[in-house]
Structures are given as C-alpha cells and as structure tokens.
Amino acid sequence: MRPIDLLAAVAVNLAWGLNFTIAKLGVAELPPMLMISLRYGLTALLLVRWLRWPRGQFRQILALSFVLGFLHFSLMITGLAGIDSSVAAIAVQAQVPFAAILAFVFFKDAIGWRRAGGIALALGGIAVLAGQPSGASDPLSLAMVIAASLVWAVSSIQVKKLGSIDTLVLNAWIALLAAPQLLVGSLVFEGDRWATVPQAGIWGWIAVVYMAVAVTVFGYGIWYRLLLRYPVTTVMPLSLLAPTFGVLCGIVLLGEPADPAKLLGAAITLAGVAVVILAPRPKPPEPAT
C-alpha cells in the first residue's frame, strides 16, 4: 500500500474511532434518534448530486434504510447514551462475527475452525465487558449496542443481495429515506423534543456535522476507494484501528476508566475479530469424480 493511502486509511479509522467520543458528547445535548435524523438530513444535502433513481433496486434500498438507517443507529446511539464510549467502541465489533455467521447461513460461506475460534473469542471478550459494566455503563444499554451490531450484520447481507450499485448513490438514498423514519421514531419514542434543537450546545451540533461529514462522506468515501484499489485482505485488517482509537479517545478525552477488566475484554474481542478478518477461508470441497 502506498504511504499516502496508508495514511488515508489511518485517518479514516481515527475519524471512526473518535466518532464514539463525539457522539457520546452529542447525546448529552440532543435526543439520540433526533440527532441521527439531523445527521442523515445533512448527509442527504451533502450527497444530493448522487440521488439518481436506482432502477429496480428502490424497494431493497428502502428496506435497507430501515434496517441500517433506522434500526441500527437507533439502537447504537441510544445504547451509547448509557455506556462508556470506549466500551461501545469494542462491543460494536460483534458485527464482525455476526456477519460471518449470517454469511454462512445465507450464502453458505464456509467458516472453518480458525474463523469459528475467532468468533468464539470475540464473543467471549464482549462477555467479559458485559460482566463488568463500569463507569457510566449500563447492561441494558450494552445489550442495545450488541443488538445494533447484529442489525448491522443483517444489513450487510442486504447490501450483498442488492448487487452492484455506486456507494455514494446508496448512501445518498439511505440518508434521504432514513431521516424521516428517524423523525417519526423520535416523535414516538422520545416525544416532541424539537424544542431541544435550538437549545443544544456546541457538542450536539458538532456531533451532527461530524457524523455526516467525517464519518459518512469522508470516511466511507475514502474507505470504499481503498477497497477498490487494494485487496480486501490488505485493507480490512486496518479497520481494527477504529475500535483501538475509540477506546483511547474515550479514556483520554472523556476520562473513562481504564480498569484491567475493560482492557482485558477489549484485547480478547479485538484478537477474535482479527482472527475472523485474517483467517484464510476454507477451500470448497472438490466435486466428486
């Protein structure tokens, strides 16, 4: 990988890792679902030039906007409000083993003993985190973040079934379709909280802008280009930097506890995720002659 591309990959993962800290500060000033709706509204404005009609794919994209845009982020950001951002940065990595399991169920993607061991290791690390909620962490909130990871894995299956589509077009449509869904969800589950919008402090608005610009437009825009330019096995291991940065940012910037049990759970989870990402896929059995 060229040094400039490596630097870009590190910058993207730093942006994603820092997102947990910024979102944590944001939900202290804006209701979670309302904040994500504002984020998606801004994202749709930024990506409006890519809103081309997805012929033959609109229903699938509508379903994806509900699963990824509404369910995933509703669970993720609402859960984040009740747990340390450093814990969330690790717990969300459950999406990797969940995705591997669902790929096996839906696409018969062989797991193999190495990846199976990695899945068990990652889930075991998350169990360590669940067994010792610390600081501002709450077991129900942690369960919501883990559920959000499972929903993300489901959305990855939807994306694969969607077939070929420009990623910016896809992100633009998801943002446009998810924003009103989240507005309705906020009204139902959070009540009429629009009065809090003009009263939000600077971190609430920083979170909205940061998630739209740094996480979506910059982050995914650069990441997808790297995936097109280099082998997946070269790019994907770098994604382990995101939770690492997330833990460090939570501890350093928010003063979250760095107790041994949290660090042990983080290390076990990341080790398991690394095995799932790096383990070679088993070769399919040769047809009988």
Coordinates of C-alpha atoms in Angstrom, one line a residue:
M1 CA 0.0 0.0 0.0
R2 CA 1.3 3.4 -0.9
P3 CA 2.2 5.6 2.1
I4 CA -0.4 8.2 1.2
D5 CA -3.1 5.5 1.0
L6 CA -1.9 4.0 4.3
L7 CA -2.1 7.5 5.9
A8 CA -5.6 7.9 4.5
A9 CA -6.7 4.6 5.9
V10 CA -5.4 5.5 9.4
A11 CA -7.1 8.9 9.1
V12 CA -10.4 7.2 8.3
N13 CA -10.2 4.9 11.2
L14 CA -9.2 7.7 13.5
A15 CA -12.3 9.6 12.4
W16 CA -14.5 6.5 13.0
G17 CA -12.9 5.8 16.4
L18 CA -13.3 9.4 17.5
N19 CA -16.9 9.3 16.5
F20 CA -17.8 7.3 19.6
T21 CA -16.5 10.1 21.8
I22 CA -18.1 12.9 19.8
A23 CA -21.5 11.0 19.6
K24 CA -21.3 10.4 23.4
L25 CA -20.9 14.2 23.9
G26 CA -23.7 14.8 21.4
V27 CA -26.4 12.7 23.0
A28 CA -25.9 14.6 26.2
E29 CA -27.4 17.6 24.4
L30 CA -29.7 16.1 21.8
P31 CA -32.1 13.1 21.9
P32 CA -30.3 10.1 20.2
M33 CA -32.9 9.4 17.4
L34 CA -33.4 13.1 16.7
M35 CA -29.7 13.7 16.5
I36 CA -29.3 10.8 14.0
S37 CA -32.2 12.2 11.9
L38 CA -30.4 15.6 11.7
R39 CA -27.2 13.8 10.8
Y40 CA -29.0 12.0 7.9
G41 CA -30.7 15.1 6.8
L42 CA -27.4 16.9 6.5
T43 CA -25.8 13.8 4.7
A44 CA -28.7 13.8 2.2
L45 CA -28.0 17.5 1.4
L46 CA -24.3 16.8 1.0
L47 CA -24.9 13.9 -1.3
V48 CA -27.9 15.3 -3.2
R49 CA -25.9 15.2 -6.5
W50 CA -25.8 11.4 -6.3
L51 CA -29.5 11.0 -5.9
R52 CA -30.0 9.1 -9.2
W53 CA -33.0 6.8 -9.4
P54 CA -31.9 3.2 -8.5
R55 CA -33.8 1.4 -11.2
G56 CA -35.1 -2.0 -10.0
Q57 CA -33.4 -1.5 -6.6
F58 CA -35.6 1.0 -4.8
R59 CA -37.6 -1.5 -2.6
Q60 CA -34.4 -3.1 -1.5
I61 CA -32.8 0.3 -0.6
L62 CA -36.0 1.3 1.3
A63 CA -35.7 -1.9 3.3
L64 CA -32.0 -1.3 3.9
S65 CA -32.7 2.3 5.0
F66 CA -35.0 0.9 7.7
V67 CA -32.6 -1.8 8.9
L68 CA -29.4 0.2 8.7
G69 CA -30.5 3.8 9.0
F70 CA -33.3 3.4 11.5
L71 CA -32.9 0.2 13.5
H72 CA -29.1 0.1 13.6
F73 CA -28.4 3.7 14.5
S74 CA -31.5 4.0 16.9
L75 CA -30.1 1.1 18.9
M76 CA -26.5 2.1 18.6
I77 CA -26.8 5.8 19.6
T78 CA -29.5 5.2 22.3
G79 CA -27.3 2.5 23.8
L80 CA -24.3 4.7 23.6
A81 CA -26.0 7.2 25.8
G82 CA -25.9 4.7 28.7
I83 CA -22.4 3.2 28.4
D84 CA -18.9 4.4 28.2
S85 CA -17.8 5.3 24.6
S86 CA -14.8 3.1 25.0
V87 CA -17.0 0.1 25.8
A88 CA -19.2 0.8 22.8
A89 CA -16.2 1.0 20.5
I90 CA -15.4 -2.6 21.4
A91 CA -18.9 -4.0 21.8
V92 CA -19.8 -2.9 18.3
Q93 CA -17.1 -5.2 16.9
A94 CA -19.6 -8.0 17.5
Q95 CA -20.8 -7.1 14.0
V96 CA -17.8 -8.9 12.5
P97 CA -18.5 -12.4 14.0
F98 CA -22.3 -11.8 13.5
A99 CA -21.6 -11.0 9.8
A100 CA -19.5 -14.2 9.4
I101 CA -22.3 -16.3 10.9
L102 CA -25.0 -14.8 8.7
A103 CA -22.8 -15.2 5.6
F104 CA -22.6 -18.9 6.5
V105 CA -26.4 -19.1 6.9
F106 CA -27.4 -17.2 3.8
F107 CA -24.6 -17.7 1.4
K108 CA -23.0 -21.0 2.6
D109 CA -19.8 -19.0 3.2
A110 CA -17.6 -21.6 4.9
I111 CA -16.4 -20.6 8.4
G112 CA -13.6 -23.1 9.1
W113 CA -12.1 -23.8 12.5
R114 CA -9.9 -20.7 12.6
R115 CA -12.7 -18.3 12.0
A116 CA -15.0 -20.2 14.3
G117 CA -12.4 -19.9 17.0
G118 CA -12.2 -16.2 16.3
I119 CA -15.9 -15.8 16.5
A120 CA -16.0 -17.5 19.9
L121 CA -13.0 -15.4 21.1
A122 CA -14.6 -12.2 20.1
L123 CA -18.0 -13.0 21.7
G124 CA -16.1 -14.1 24.8
G125 CA -14.4 -10.8 25.0
I126 CA -17.7 -9.0 24.8
A127 CA -19.0 -11.3 27.5
V128 CA -16.1 -10.1 29.7
L129 CA -17.2 -6.5 29.0
A130 CA -20.8 -7.3 29.8
G131 CA -19.9 -8.9 33.1
Q132 CA -18.2 -5.8 34.5
P133 CA -20.1 -2.7 33.4
S134 CA -18.1 0.2 34.8
G135 CA -18.3 4.0 35.0
A136 CA -21.4 5.2 33.2
S137 CA -22.1 1.8 31.7
D138 CA -25.5 0.0 31.9
P139 CA -26.1 -3.6 31.0
L140 CA -29.3 -2.8 29.0
S141 CA -27.5 -0.1 27.1
L142 CA -24.7 -2.5 26.3
A143 CA -27.2 -5.0 25.1
M144 CA -28.6 -2.4 22.7
V145 CA -25.2 -1.8 21.2
I146 CA -24.7 -5.5 20.7
A147 CA -28.1 -5.8 19.1
A148 CA -27.2 -2.9 16.9
S149 CA -24.1 -4.9 15.8
L150 CA -26.4 -7.8 14.9
V151 CA -28.6 -5.5 12.9
W152 CA -25.6 -4.1 11.1
A153 CA -24.6 -7.7 10.1
V154 CA -28.2 -8.2 8.8
S155 CA -27.8 -5.0 6.7
S156 CA -24.5 -6.3 5.3
I157 CA -26.4 -9.3 3.9
Q158 CA -29.0 -6.9 2.4
V159 CA -26.2 -4.9 0.7
K160 CA -24.7 -8.1 -0.7
K161 CA -28.1 -9.2 -2.1
L162 CA -28.6 -5.7 -3.5
G163 CA -25.9 -6.3 -6.1
S164 CA -23.8 -3.6 -7.9
I165 CA -24.6 0.0 -7.0
D166 CA -22.5 3.1 -6.6
T167 CA -21.8 3.5 -2.9
L168 CA -22.4 7.3 -2.9
V169 CA -25.7 6.7 -4.6
L170 CA -26.6 4.1 -1.9
N171 CA -25.5 6.4 1.0
A172 CA -27.5 9.3 -0.5
W173 CA -30.7 7.3 -0.8
I174 CA -30.3 5.7 2.7
A175 CA -29.8 9.2 4.2
L176 CA -32.8 10.6 2.4
L177 CA -35.1 7.7 3.3
A178 CA -33.8 7.2 6.9
A179 CA -34.1 10.8 8.0
P180 CA -37.9 11.0 8.1
Q181 CA -38.1 7.5 9.6
L182 CA -35.9 8.6 12.5
L183 CA -38.0 11.8 12.9
V184 CA -41.1 9.7 13.3
G185 CA -39.3 7.3 15.6
S186 CA -38.1 10.2 17.7
L187 CA -41.6 11.6 18.0
V188 CA -42.9 8.2 19.1
F189 CA -40.2 7.1 21.4
E190 CA -38.6 10.3 22.6
G191 CA -41.6 12.6 22.5
D192 CA -41.8 16.1 20.9
R193 CA -38.3 17.1 21.6
W194 CA -37.8 19.7 18.8
A195 CA -37.6 22.4 21.5
T196 CA -34.2 20.9 22.5
V197 CA -32.8 21.6 19.0
P198 CA -32.2 25.3 19.3
Q199 CA -31.1 24.9 22.9
A200 CA -28.5 22.3 22.0
G201 CA -24.9 23.2 22.9
I202 CA -21.9 23.2 20.6
W203 CA -21.3 19.4 21.1
G204 CA -24.7 18.5 19.9
W205 CA -24.2 20.3 16.6
I206 CA -20.6 19.2 16.3
A207 CA -21.8 15.6 16.6
V208 CA -24.4 16.1 13.8
V209 CA -21.9 17.7 11.4
Y210 CA -19.1 15.3 12.3
M211 CA -21.1 12.2 11.7
A212 CA -22.4 13.5 8.4
V213 CA -19.1 14.9 7.0
A214 CA -16.2 13.0 8.7
V215 CA -17.9 9.6 9.2
T216 CA -20.0 9.2 6.1
V217 CA -18.8 11.5 3.3
F218 CA -15.1 11.4 4.1
G219 CA -14.8 8.1 5.9
Y220 CA -16.8 5.8 3.6
G221 CA -15.8 7.7 0.5
I222 CA -12.1 7.1 1.2
W223 CA -12.6 3.6 2.5
Y224 CA -14.5 2.3 -0.5
R225 CA -11.9 3.7 -2.8
L226 CA -9.2 1.8 -0.9
L227 CA -11.2 -1.4 -1.1
L228 CA -11.4 -0.9 -4.9
R229 CA -7.7 -0.2 -5.2
Y230 CA -6.2 -2.9 -2.9
P231 CA -7.1 -6.5 -1.9
V232 CA -9.6 -6.8 0.9
T233 CA -7.0 -8.8 2.9
T234 CA -4.8 -5.7 2.8
V235 CA -7.4 -3.1 3.7
M236 CA -9.7 -4.8 6.2
P237 CA -7.1 -5.5 9.0
L238 CA -6.6 -1.8 9.2
S239 CA -10.2 -1.5 10.4
L240 CA -9.0 -2.8 13.8
L241 CA -7.6 0.7 14.3
A242 CA -11.1 2.2 14.7
P243 CA -12.0 0.4 17.9
T244 CA -8.5 0.9 19.2
F245 CA -8.7 4.7 18.6
G246 CA -12.3 4.6 20.1
V247 CA -11.0 3.1 23.3
L248 CA -8.1 5.5 23.6
C249 CA -10.3 8.6 22.8
G250 CA -12.8 7.6 25.4
I251 CA -10.1 7.1 28.1
V252 CA -8.0 10.1 27.2
L253 CA -10.7 12.7 26.1
L254 CA -13.6 11.7 28.4
G255 CA -11.7 10.3 31.3
E256 CA -13.4 7.0 31.2
P257 CA -11.9 4.3 33.4
A258 CA -9.2 2.1 32.0
D259 CA -9.6 -0.7 34.5
P260 CA -8.0 -4.1 33.8
A261 CA -11.2 -6.0 33.1
K262 CA -12.2 -3.5 30.4
L263 CA -8.8 -3.7 28.8
L264 CA -8.8 -7.5 29.0
G265 CA -12.2 -7.6 27.4
A266 CA -11.1 -5.2 24.7
A267 CA -7.9 -7.2 24.0
I268 CA -9.8 -10.6 23.7
T269 CA -12.5 -9.1 21.5
L270 CA -10.0 -7.4 19.1
A271 CA -8.0 -10.6 19.0
G272 CA -11.1 -12.6 18.0
V273 CA -12.1 -10.0 15.3
A274 CA -8.5 -10.1 13.9
V275 CA -8.7 -13.9 13.6
V276 CA -12.1 -13.6 11.8
I277 CA -10.7 -11.0 9.4
L278 CA -7.3 -12.6 8.7
A279 CA -8.1 -16.3 8.8
P280 CA -8.0 -17.9 5.3
R281 CA -11.3 -19.1 4.1
P282 CA -11.6 -22.8 3.8
K283 CA -11.4 -24.1 0.2
P284 CA -14.7 -25.6 -1.0
P285 CA -14.7 -29.4 -1.3
E286 CA -13.7 -30.7 -4.7
P287 CA -16.6 -32.2 -6.7
A288 CA -16.6 -36.0 -6.7
T289 CA -15.3 -37.6 -9.9

